[in-house]
Structures are given as C-alpha cells and as structure tokens.
Amino acid sequence: MDEEVDLFEDAISVSSISSGPAWKKGRDYISLSRCTIYHSAQDLPGHQFDEENPMMTMEHEPLEASNDNHENKILRSPSMNEDEGQSVDFVLVWTETSRVACTDAAYQKREVFERRLAEAGLVLEREQNLSLHFVKIHAPVNVLIRYADILKLRMPMKKFDEMEKENGGSFDIIVEVKTMVRRLLNFVRVDPTVFHPQEHRLTAEFSKDKLYLFDVDAKNFFSAAVRSIVVDYILERMEFSDDKKTPFNFGINRLISDGVYSAAYPLHDGDYRQEGCLRHSLHQEWASIRKWIMYQPIDHIKEYFGVKFGLYFAWLGFYTHMLIPASIVGLICFIYGLSTMYSNTLSEDICNRNLNIVMCPLCDTCPYWNLTDACDYARVTYLFDNPFTVAFAFFMSFWGTLFLELWKRYSADITHHWGLSNFDLQAEHPRPEYLARLRDAKCKKNVVTNTDEPYVPFWKVRVPATILSFSVVLLLITVAVGAVFGVVLYRMACVGPQSLFEGQNKIILIPATAAIINLVCIMILNYVYDWLAVKLTEMELLRTQTEFDDSLTLKIYLFQFVNYYTSIFYIAFLKGKFVGYPAKYNLIFGWRQEECSPGGCLMELCIQLAIIMVGKQAYNTVLEMVIPLLFKWWNTFKIKTGLQAEDKESGKVKNQWTEDYKLLDYGPRGLFPEYLEMILQYGFVTIFVAAFPLAPFFALLNNVLEMRLDAKKFLRFYRRPVPKRVKNIGVWFRILDILGRISVVTNAFIIAFSSNFIPRIVYIMTVSSDHTDTGFLNHSLAFFDTRHFNHTQTNVSHVDICRYPEYRNPPWHERPYKRPLIYWHILAARLAFVVVFQNVVSLVMMAVQWLIPDTSAKLRDEIRKEAYLTNEIIIAQETKRAQMNTGRVGSGDFLKGERNAVANNSATAYRRRKRSEDPEEISLKDLYLV
C-alpha cells in the first residue's frame, strides 16, 4: 500500500484480505462469505467526522486493531441484490472449471487487483458456490462522492427557495394544440400508476466543495446507474500487477480477456417475474408485444439502462412514429397502381397478342420470343412504376429532412430534461488503453478540464495510422464490389443457353437467386470486416471512448453501405444502359450484358430490395431472439453442473448475482448492432423508396416488433449494461443527414433513368398527335433486320424483323442503328428532371424548416434561466456559509470573488480556481490508474 494517505481506505472488508497459499492449495478461502464485517469512517476510533467536510483525511489503522473497538455490522447474503441494506453495485466472477483462472499467475493477479480495489475504498465480499466464486462490490458514499467529483457527474440539486421563482404562464397556441393532442392520445400514454412521472429537477456538476447543493444523505441520491458508473470507472483503471514496466497491467477488461475473471457486471434490480422491481414493470408494460401501441417509458428506461440506451429507444420510437405517414402514402401509391393496373396503356399493349411483336433473342443461341411473354411482369411493374410514384418520391425526400429536423428538437429537449445539455465530450476522460499506450509521451493541457494529458503526434503517428486504416478499408470495399461483380457475371451466365432456368421462370428466378447469393456474400464479408475494423481503429490512438466508437462506426458503416447497396445501385443505374444493339453488343468476358425488360428494370430493383431488406431483417430477428436464448440455456447448463442444484437444508441456491451470471454479456460494441440495423433500414426506406413504395410499411411492421423484442432481449437475456453518458446519438446523426441528401439524388435518378416516366412524358408532349400515351410501346421499341446478325439463328425461322427496347434508327434509315434526335430530347429531359427535382425538394425543405416552430430558442432560454437560478443558489449558500464561519454580515471581498467566478462561468473558471487552492485535488494524469 502507498504511504500517501488515502481518503477512503478505511472502508474495507475483512474478507478482502485473502491468503494466496490457501487458494493455491485448493482450500475454501471464503470463510466470511456469509458473515462479513464492514468498517465505516464514522466507526473508526480516534477520528472526528467533520460534517462540514465529510471528505476529511483519516489515517488508516490495521484491521485487526479495530475489530474490538467498534460495533460490528454483520451482513448476510439474501436472494436478491442487497446485503442488509448495502447494495451490491458490481459483481466479479471466476470459476474453478477454467484452467487459466486456477493458475498461480491468475491467483496473484486477482489478489493484487482486489487488494487495490479495497485500498481505493470499495467494500468487497466474497461468496462461493462450489466452482463459482463471486466477488460482490459495494461503493460507500464517500467513494461515490469522490468519483462523482472526479467524473463531474451532473446530479439533482436540493430544493431551495430560489427555485420557486417561476414566471407567470402566458397563452401559447402551440402549447394549447399540443395539450389537446395529448388528451386525444391519452389512451396510448404510459400508465402513471405504474411508471410515476419524474419531476424535472435542477442539476449541477457535482463537486465535493459544494456538497450543500446536494442531498447526499438521501437514500437514493446516488442511483444504481451512478454507482455502476463509478465502480466501472475504478475497475477499468485498476492495476493488477506490481510490475510498473508493463503498460497494460490494468483493467477488468484485460483480466476477463486473459481468463482471470469470467465476467464483471452490475446487477439487475430483481427477477423480471418478481413484482415490485423496475425490471418487472418494464418487462410487463414495455417489453410486451401486446403493448405495441403504447408509448415507451423513456425516463424509466434511461433510469434503468442509462442515457445511451434511453436515447437509442427514444430515437427508435421517434423513427417508428415518423414511419406512419410514410407508410400511409406508400400504401396509397401501391393501391393506386393496383386499382389502375388494367387501365395502363403500356402494360395492356405488352399483353395484346394481336400486335404480335417478336423480340430479338436474349443470347447468341437463344430463340426469338414474343413480347406477350412479359405480360405479367409488366403489370406487376406498374404497381411500383406509376404516375403517383413521382409524388411519393417528392414526399419521401421532404420526409427525410422533416424527420431529422424534428429529431434535433426532440433530442435537445430530452437531453435537457436528463441534465446533459452542458455535457462536453472534451471533458470525457481518456480511454485507459489510450493513456497506457502514451504513458511516456509528452503532455499538453486539456482546454476544458485544465489538466495535463498525453497527446498523439499528428505527423508521426496519427497520419500514418489513418492512411493505413482507410487504405485497408478501401481495399475491402473493392473486394465487396468485386463480389457484386461476380453476382452480375452469374446473372449474365444464367441468360445463356446453359442456364439452369428455362422458360418463363427466368424472369423471376434469375434475379431472386442472384439476390440470395448476394445476401450470403454480404453476411460472410461482414464477419471478416468487423474484426479487422476494430484492429484498425485501435491503431489510430483515439482519446476517448466516444471518439473510438465514432471512428469504428464510420468504418463499418462505410463498408456495410457498399456491401448492401452496390448490387442495388447496379440494377438502378447500370443494368441495361450500355448493352449496345443486336448487331454490335458490348460484351464482358464474352457474355452479353443483361437487358431490362420492355417495362423497365424497376421490377427487378424492387425484387432485389425486398429480398435484401426483408431477408436481412428476418435474419437479424432470428439472431437477436434465438441465439441469446440458446446461449442463456447453455450458460444455465454450465452453471448447474457446477452448483449444488438443491441443498437439503437451505433449499435451492438462488440469488441475483448467480441468476445474472447465466445471462449474456452485451460486449464492448454496445448498441452498435442495433443502430446499424436501423440505419441500414433507413437507407432502404429513403434512398431507393421510389422503386419500392412499400418499404416504409414493411419497416414500420418490423420496428413495432423490433422495439418490443429488443426490450425483451435486454431485460431477459442480457446482463444489465454499465450506463454510459452521451449527449446525442453521435455519428449516427451525421450518417442519417448524409443519407437524406443522397436519397434526393438517387430517387431523382431512379425516376429519370430506371422508369419509363420521362420517356412517356416526352412522347405525350412532343410525339403523340392527341397528347396521350397511345402507341408509346411501339415508339420505345427499335427495329432490327435479322440479316444483320453476326450469327445464324436456327431455333426459329422466317423472322425478318425483330424488336428490342432502345431508341435507335431503323435499318432502312439513311443512318441505320444510330441515335435519333428523340433520344437526345429524352436524355435532356431526364437530366432536367434531376435538376428540377433536387431544387424543388430543397425549396420545400427550406420552407418547412422556416415554418416549423423553432424550439431551440425557447430551450436556450430555459437553459440560461436554470443556469442563472443555479448560480444564485450557489451565491446565496456561499453567503450563508461565510456568515456562519466568519460571524460577519459582510464578507465582501470573498463574496465578490465568488460572484465573479460564478457569473463568468462559470463552472469551468470556478473549478479551476478551486483546484489551484486544493492541494489534494487529483489530476487526470495521476488518475488513469487509480
């Protein structure tokens, strides 16, 4: 133990002092697992506890000397997660069935690690059930006070008289409309008798110098989430070896990866089937499929899982609600196509056998075929390629911007309600791995926290690592594009004479099987890339966990974007565009390129979208629900083989830490898979929605189930996660914004180049004498003289002229098979449509942003008001303390300095001055290993 006095080393457990030789001999070292003695600072003899400053320095006495001098407190181990009023804030587990965990090196690491946890002030209690060893950790109040100050957590303040100063209410039409809507939707709101509405409290950055602002003596002032954050912070930075030369001898994550411990987790607050706990209430009211129409209890989700989970479910719920109008408009588009299917001139002409249109062969040895063979295909295509599709594409482009604008306002209100408005990512503590790698590097001051931190040399380290990282990403993206190209070659080969599919089944089976092969390639490449992306991000030496997660997210999503969308982009923008004509086809490896049917490529694009989107969501649903259930059964089986299934005297062995050990660890990636699934879905809904108007409807159905299944999964199959502080959804919002901008361009190009909308409009306006689309089919098919083939067609004889979907001069023209003037008119119209579409959408977006009430100004005023009230409370309380301490009414110089420091905010200036006056303040550099 260090000779330097530790403020909290008095709160230790007798059972934390264990014998290494006893472990090695296999004897039961947990002699006090049912009867553990805790020592608090107030109980120690010879020390005075200062109520004004509960963080006073106290000398540590040997534990044996103190046993007879104060009252012993005996704790028993009940079935749930509390020991006689002392909460179990974290649990470490190791098992004797693991060979690695039973080695001498593992015993030594555990002994050093747990001894230093006790020296840091944590209370440890050990319990053994045959082969399983549990180390239950409790964080005393003084430890929580210390680390809440270090982490600068925002905590709710006491209620002071100054808080009652409220401005009189005024009539606001927006507020009145919202109130009326709430009353109409009261039947879907959260039951207030189950989830009590949480009062909005003023919060302040916790400081041990301002304990008078906080009711630290209240029973639940430090919530379970705060306790988990503090203990996890200590565990991640605690050394487990006396060897100072090795840089990575610290952290519970390293011990788990090395097999020294099996798991480390905070506890659920009870069984999900046990009434009276929040977990049960959430399981019954939130995770139930029967409650699919009800709102989510967002405040209570945040209270149980933390801010990061709360924001995810808030975003998922908001996104799902926004899909409702998009689904309605998409269904209207589909119903319109269904109702007018048999009145569409183009599809009816294709199905008209009296026209007897003979089409040119699809391959060099394929026969001629009649256009009526594509009748059903053309009619189904009209369901998605009808005049209403253009209006739907406009609506969805506007919807994407509206979604982001409303979410910004909604999330700002939520983060303010949760006390995160002033949270600065620069104030986030560096990752322990980052500090370990740079422990000998030069330091510079953090402009926010005013502490010395190591920094990464930009040119020597950051630039080479970034270049290498994104070079590998580019290489793997090329591999993904190559896989899609292979699928395209498969499709080309299937068109030929040796195809496995014959007859009219080719039209449906070839795109369907190609989409399935593409989906399999996507799944395989995902596993390889995910592992490599983590290694590349580690090389970049990113300072905080948020920066690390954002960089990893960007890499993986960039690959996923290419992996999932490349085949769709090919069908939408490349297929059938550079085929050539029968006398001169553009060949690839000797194979002819795929052609679009006379009805266009939109139907095939719709098939590809439906298979990949719906197939991916079904696959993920199976993984999310079946795989966790199987792993839980497997963990339960392993535990039961190592535990006494039943004790004749005490009955079945069951407690919360054992039950939670059966559950799955959520892993270091956190909510990344959940966000990734939804963002990929958002891409399908927005980028290619013009080709698949039912995408929002299928997304809505999926999300209604996804929300409840995710809730059930987290509550039943996974251990409780460590709460994380975040201000927003992070880099995902920027990705959503980019997708929204891309969707405007892609939808414009899909309508202009993949559908028959523009050629049909040009025909009606410039070619048709009666300005109708009668005769459009004949106008869109070019003529070809079969005598100009480079080979002889033997399958069908007596065909002099065949047709193909192109705009080219007939063979009897003076410039045969060249582009006619109408082709260039249509191309100009297509490009003009893209420009007009984007500009109209931009103007509508600007108008909507201008018309939507800007709540940010009102929110800023509310934040300033609360900051003012907080500062006034601090000044008033400092005045009272100064008067009590000095006995004078004035204390002018002191109060003047306090008022200036607080008013200039501010919190940063005030904290810096206090730190300079407090010699015991621990710097961040000294704290990266506790």
Tab-separated table of C-alpha atoms in Angstrom, residues 640-866:
chain	number	residue	atom	x	y	z
A	640	LYS	CA	-25.991	-26.067	-12.854
A	641	THR	CA	-23.235	-28.580	-13.418
A	642	GLY	CA	-21.008	-26.514	-11.109
A	643	LEU	CA	-23.554	-25.583	-8.454
A	644	GLN	CA	-25.485	-27.559	-5.943
A	645	ALA	CA	-28.847	-27.852	-7.618
A	646	GLU	CA	-30.543	-28.257	-4.267
A	647	ASP	CA	-29.450	-28.193	-0.654
A	648	LYS	CA	-31.468	-30.361	1.698
A	649	GLU	CA	-31.290	-27.810	4.490
A	650	SER	CA	-31.473	-24.429	2.798
A	651	GLY	CA	-33.271	-25.372	-0.398
A	652	LYS	CA	-32.351	-24.271	-3.873
A	653	VAL	CA	-29.356	-21.989	-4.237
A	654	LYS	CA	-30.632	-18.837	-5.949
A	655	ASN	CA	-29.581	-15.217	-5.766
A	656	GLN	CA	-29.403	-12.322	-8.169
A	657	TRP	CA	-25.675	-12.460	-8.893
A	658	THR	CA	-25.925	-16.150	-9.808
A	659	GLU	CA	-29.011	-15.613	-11.946
A	660	ASP	CA	-27.369	-12.698	-13.782
A	661	TYR	CA	-24.251	-14.754	-14.446
A	662	LYS	CA	-26.396	-17.064	-16.572
A	663	LEU	CA	-27.228	-14.156	-18.847
A	664	LEU	CA	-25.237	-12.969	-21.842
A	665	ASP	CA	-22.626	-10.244	-21.775
A	666	TYR	CA	-23.575	-7.447	-24.131
A	667	GLY	CA	-19.983	-6.943	-25.220
A	668	PRO	CA	-17.854	-3.863	-25.864
A	669	ARG	CA	-19.718	-2.840	-29.029
A	670	GLY	CA	-22.804	-1.835	-27.064
A	671	LEU	CA	-25.712	-0.641	-29.159
A	672	PHE	CA	-23.767	-0.585	-32.418
A	673	PRO	CA	-25.545	-3.637	-33.963
A	674	GLU	CA	-28.942	-2.174	-33.091
A	675	TYR	CA	-28.160	1.219	-34.619
A	676	LEU	CA	-26.552	-0.372	-37.673
A	677	GLU	CA	-29.621	-2.474	-38.406
A	678	MET	CA	-31.926	0.536	-38.175
A	679	ILE	CA	-29.675	2.878	-40.194
A	680	LEU	CA	-29.367	0.308	-42.990
A	681	GLN	CA	-33.135	0.020	-42.958
A	682	TYR	CA	-33.380	3.819	-43.095
A	683	GLY	CA	-31.222	3.707	-46.227
A	684	PHE	CA	-33.615	1.265	-47.892
A	685	VAL	CA	-36.573	3.434	-46.872
A	686	THR	CA	-35.126	6.679	-48.234
A	687	ILE	CA	-32.501	6.017	-50.922
A	688	PHE	CA	-34.488	3.525	-53.038
A	689	VAL	CA	-38.028	4.245	-51.945
A	690	ALA	CA	-39.056	5.298	-55.468
A	691	ALA	CA	-38.516	1.695	-56.572
A	692	PHE	CA	-40.223	0.095	-53.558
A	693	PRO	CA	-43.042	2.261	-52.119
A	694	LEU	CA	-43.934	-0.466	-49.607
A	695	ALA	CA	-40.525	-0.163	-47.892
A	696	PRO	CA	-41.810	2.257	-45.182
A	697	PHE	CA	-44.726	-0.046	-44.429
A	698	PHE	CA	-42.517	-3.122	-44.010
A	699	ALA	CA	-40.082	-1.040	-41.945
A	700	LEU	CA	-42.947	0.076	-39.692
A	701	LEU	CA	-44.091	-3.505	-39.108
A	702	ASN	CA	-40.539	-4.568	-38.357
A	703	ASN	CA	-39.858	-1.686	-35.973
A	704	VAL	CA	-43.029	-2.177	-33.948
A	705	LEU	CA	-41.830	-5.697	-33.204
A	706	GLU	CA	-38.160	-4.703	-33.029
A	707	MET	CA	-38.796	-2.194	-30.259
A	708	ARG	CA	-40.549	-4.731	-28.031
A	709	LEU	CA	-38.243	-7.628	-28.900
A	710	ASP	CA	-35.176	-5.507	-28.131
A	711	ALA	CA	-36.727	-4.592	-24.787
A	712	LYS	CA	-37.474	-8.233	-24.000
A	713	LYS	CA	-33.974	-9.240	-25.085
A	714	PHE	CA	-32.222	-6.710	-22.861
A	715	LEU	CA	-34.426	-7.440	-19.867
A	716	ARG	CA	-34.456	-11.245	-20.067
A	717	PHE	CA	-31.370	-12.495	-21.875
A	718	TYR	CA	-28.621	-9.913	-21.218
A	719	ARG	CA	-26.861	-8.690	-18.131
A	720	ARG	CA	-27.522	-5.152	-17.074
A	721	PRO	CA	-25.175	-2.842	-19.005
A	722	VAL	CA	-22.967	-0.229	-17.426
A	723	PRO	CA	-24.681	3.154	-18.014
A	724	LYS	CA	-22.827	5.495	-20.365
A	725	ARG	CA	-23.145	9.262	-20.624
A	726	VAL	CA	-23.767	10.632	-24.115
A	727	LYS	CA	-25.251	13.891	-25.358
A	728	ASN	CA	-26.826	12.573	-28.569
A	729	ILE	CA	-26.822	9.554	-30.875
A	730	GLY	CA	-23.331	10.538	-32.039
A	731	VAL	CA	-22.021	9.924	-35.537
A	732	TRP	CA	-25.252	8.189	-36.499
A	733	PHE	CA	-26.974	11.563	-36.881
A	734	ARG	CA	-24.372	12.709	-39.406
A	735	ILE	CA	-24.834	9.444	-41.298
A	736	LEU	CA	-28.600	9.989	-41.351
A	737	ASP	CA	-28.084	13.507	-42.663
A	738	ILE	CA	-25.805	12.263	-45.467
A	739	LEU	CA	-28.283	9.503	-46.357
A	740	GLY	CA	-31.037	12.097	-46.592
A	741	ARG	CA	-29.012	14.135	-49.078
A	742	ILE	CA	-28.079	11.042	-51.097
A	743	SER	CA	-31.708	9.932	-51.211
A	744	VAL	CA	-32.772	13.096	-53.053
A	745	VAL	CA	-30.256	12.396	-55.829
A	746	THR	CA	-30.901	8.650	-56.072
A	747	ASN	CA	-34.677	8.967	-56.188
A	748	ALA	CA	-34.387	11.592	-58.893
A	749	PHE	CA	-32.096	9.340	-60.962
A	750	ILE	CA	-34.269	6.240	-60.393
A	751	ILE	CA	-37.354	8.041	-61.713
A	752	ALA	CA	-35.434	9.665	-64.562
A	753	PHE	CA	-33.318	6.738	-65.792
A	754	SER	CA	-34.815	3.493	-64.409
A	755	SER	CA	-38.500	4.072	-65.078
A	756	ASN	CA	-40.482	4.981	-68.179
A	757	PHE	CA	-41.868	8.157	-66.628
A	758	ILE	CA	-39.702	10.681	-68.547
A	759	PRO	CA	-39.816	8.913	-71.979
A	760	ARG	CA	-43.577	8.627	-71.625
A	761	ILE	CA	-43.961	12.345	-70.766
A	762	VAL	CA	-41.726	13.357	-73.710
A	763	TYR	CA	-43.743	11.124	-76.029
A	764	ILE	CA	-47.034	12.622	-74.874
A	765	MET	CA	-45.789	16.201	-75.183
A	766	THR	CA	-43.767	16.090	-78.410
A	767	VAL	CA	-44.610	12.958	-80.434
A	768	SER	CA	-48.220	11.946	-79.838
A	769	SER	CA	-50.721	13.778	-82.028
A	770	ASP	CA	-53.515	13.508	-79.455
A	771	HIS	CA	-51.171	14.005	-76.472
A	772	THR	CA	-51.881	10.582	-74.991
A	773	ASP	CA	-49.612	7.610	-74.428
A	774	THR	CA	-51.300	5.517	-77.092
A	775	GLY	CA	-48.582	3.991	-79.245
A	776	PHE	CA	-45.836	4.615	-76.700
A	777	LEU	CA	-44.800	0.933	-76.683
A	778	ASN	CA	-44.211	0.854	-80.436
A	779	HIS	CA	-42.327	4.152	-80.165
A	780	SER	CA	-39.966	2.795	-77.447
A	781	LEU	CA	-39.006	-0.389	-79.366
A	782	ALA	CA	-36.407	-0.197	-82.121
A	783	PHE	CA	-36.388	-2.333	-85.299
A	784	PHE	CA	-33.631	-4.770	-86.281
A	785	ASP	CA	-33.122	-6.644	-89.536
A	786	THR	CA	-32.263	-10.270	-88.701
A	787	ARG	CA	-29.985	-10.464	-91.755
A	788	HIS	CA	-27.539	-8.176	-89.933
A	789	PHE	CA	-26.861	-10.719	-87.175
A	790	ASN	CA	-23.254	-11.903	-86.930
A	791	HIS	CA	-24.548	-15.478	-86.453
A	792	THR	CA	-27.403	-17.560	-87.790
A	793	GLN	CA	-30.485	-18.125	-85.678
A	794	THR	CA	-31.577	-21.752	-86.183
A	795	ASN	CA	-34.200	-22.113	-83.466
A	796	VAL	CA	-36.855	-20.015	-85.224
A	797	SER	CA	-37.120	-19.388	-88.943
A	798	HIS	CA	-38.951	-16.907	-91.135
A	799	VAL	CA	-38.337	-13.873	-88.853
A	800	ASP	CA	-37.225	-10.882	-90.877
A	801	ILE	CA	-37.629	-8.061	-88.302
A	802	CYS	CA	-37.282	-8.281	-84.511
A	803	ARG	CA	-37.666	-5.561	-81.905
A	804	TYR	CA	-35.509	-4.500	-78.933
A	805	PRO	CA	-36.031	-1.804	-76.232
A	806	GLU	CA	-33.877	1.101	-77.424
A	807	TYR	CA	-34.087	4.435	-79.212
A	808	ARG	CA	-32.219	3.792	-82.489
A	809	ASN	CA	-32.882	4.387	-86.152
A	810	PRO	CA	-34.462	1.503	-88.101
A	811	PRO	CA	-32.339	-0.490	-90.589
A	812	TRP	CA	-33.954	1.292	-93.563
A	813	HIS	CA	-32.876	4.712	-92.295
A	814	GLU	CA	-30.038	6.523	-94.021
A	815	ARG	CA	-28.097	6.242	-90.716
A	816	PRO	CA	-29.155	2.764	-89.559
A	817	TYR	CA	-28.952	1.920	-85.856
A	818	LYS	CA	-27.700	5.398	-84.911
A	819	ARG	CA	-29.222	7.510	-82.179
A	820	PRO	CA	-32.246	9.552	-83.350
A	821	LEU	CA	-32.994	13.084	-82.237
A	822	ILE	CA	-35.729	11.928	-79.844
A	823	TYR	CA	-33.120	10.039	-77.812
A	824	TRP	CA	-31.247	13.272	-77.081
A	825	HIS	CA	-34.505	15.044	-76.237
A	826	ILE	CA	-35.318	12.326	-73.702
A	827	LEU	CA	-31.791	12.461	-72.244
A	828	ALA	CA	-32.035	16.238	-71.838
A	829	ALA	CA	-35.462	15.844	-70.214
A	830	ARG	CA	-34.066	13.268	-67.808
A	831	LEU	CA	-31.205	15.496	-66.729
A	832	ALA	CA	-33.538	18.477	-66.438
A	833	PHE	CA	-35.877	16.427	-64.258
A	834	VAL	CA	-32.990	15.551	-61.895
A	835	VAL	CA	-32.073	19.228	-61.529
A	836	VAL	CA	-35.691	20.378	-61.063
A	837	PHE	CA	-36.406	17.559	-58.594
A	838	GLN	CA	-33.452	18.464	-56.380
A	839	ASN	CA	-34.184	22.194	-56.440
A	840	VAL	CA	-37.895	21.790	-55.726
A	841	VAL	CA	-37.124	19.447	-52.850
A	842	SER	CA	-34.562	21.920	-51.490
A	843	LEU	CA	-37.050	24.794	-51.662
A	844	VAL	CA	-39.724	22.731	-49.912
A	845	MET	CA	-37.193	21.751	-47.236
A	846	MET	CA	-36.245	25.383	-46.646
A	847	ALA	CA	-39.911	26.368	-46.392
A	848	VAL	CA	-40.630	23.566	-43.933
A	849	GLN	CA	-37.626	24.454	-41.772
A	850	TRP	CA	-38.822	28.054	-41.726
A	851	LEU	CA	-42.406	27.129	-40.858
A	852	ILE	CA	-41.600	24.571	-38.142
A	853	PRO	CA	-41.602	26.294	-34.744
A	854	ASP	CA	-38.033	26.661	-33.583
A	855	THR	CA	-37.992	25.316	-30.056
A	856	SER	CA	-34.225	25.718	-29.758
A	857	ALA	CA	-34.534	29.405	-28.802
A	858	LYS	CA	-37.057	28.570	-26.104
A	859	LEU	CA	-34.848	25.735	-24.887
A	860	ARG	CA	-31.799	28.013	-24.782
A	861	ASP	CA	-33.769	30.488	-22.686
A	862	GLU	CA	-34.767	27.697	-20.330
A	863	ILE	CA	-31.154	26.545	-20.005
A	864	ARG	CA	-29.986	30.100	-19.304
A	865	LYS	CA	-32.728	30.522	-16.743
A	866	GLU	CA	-31.739	27.333	-14.934
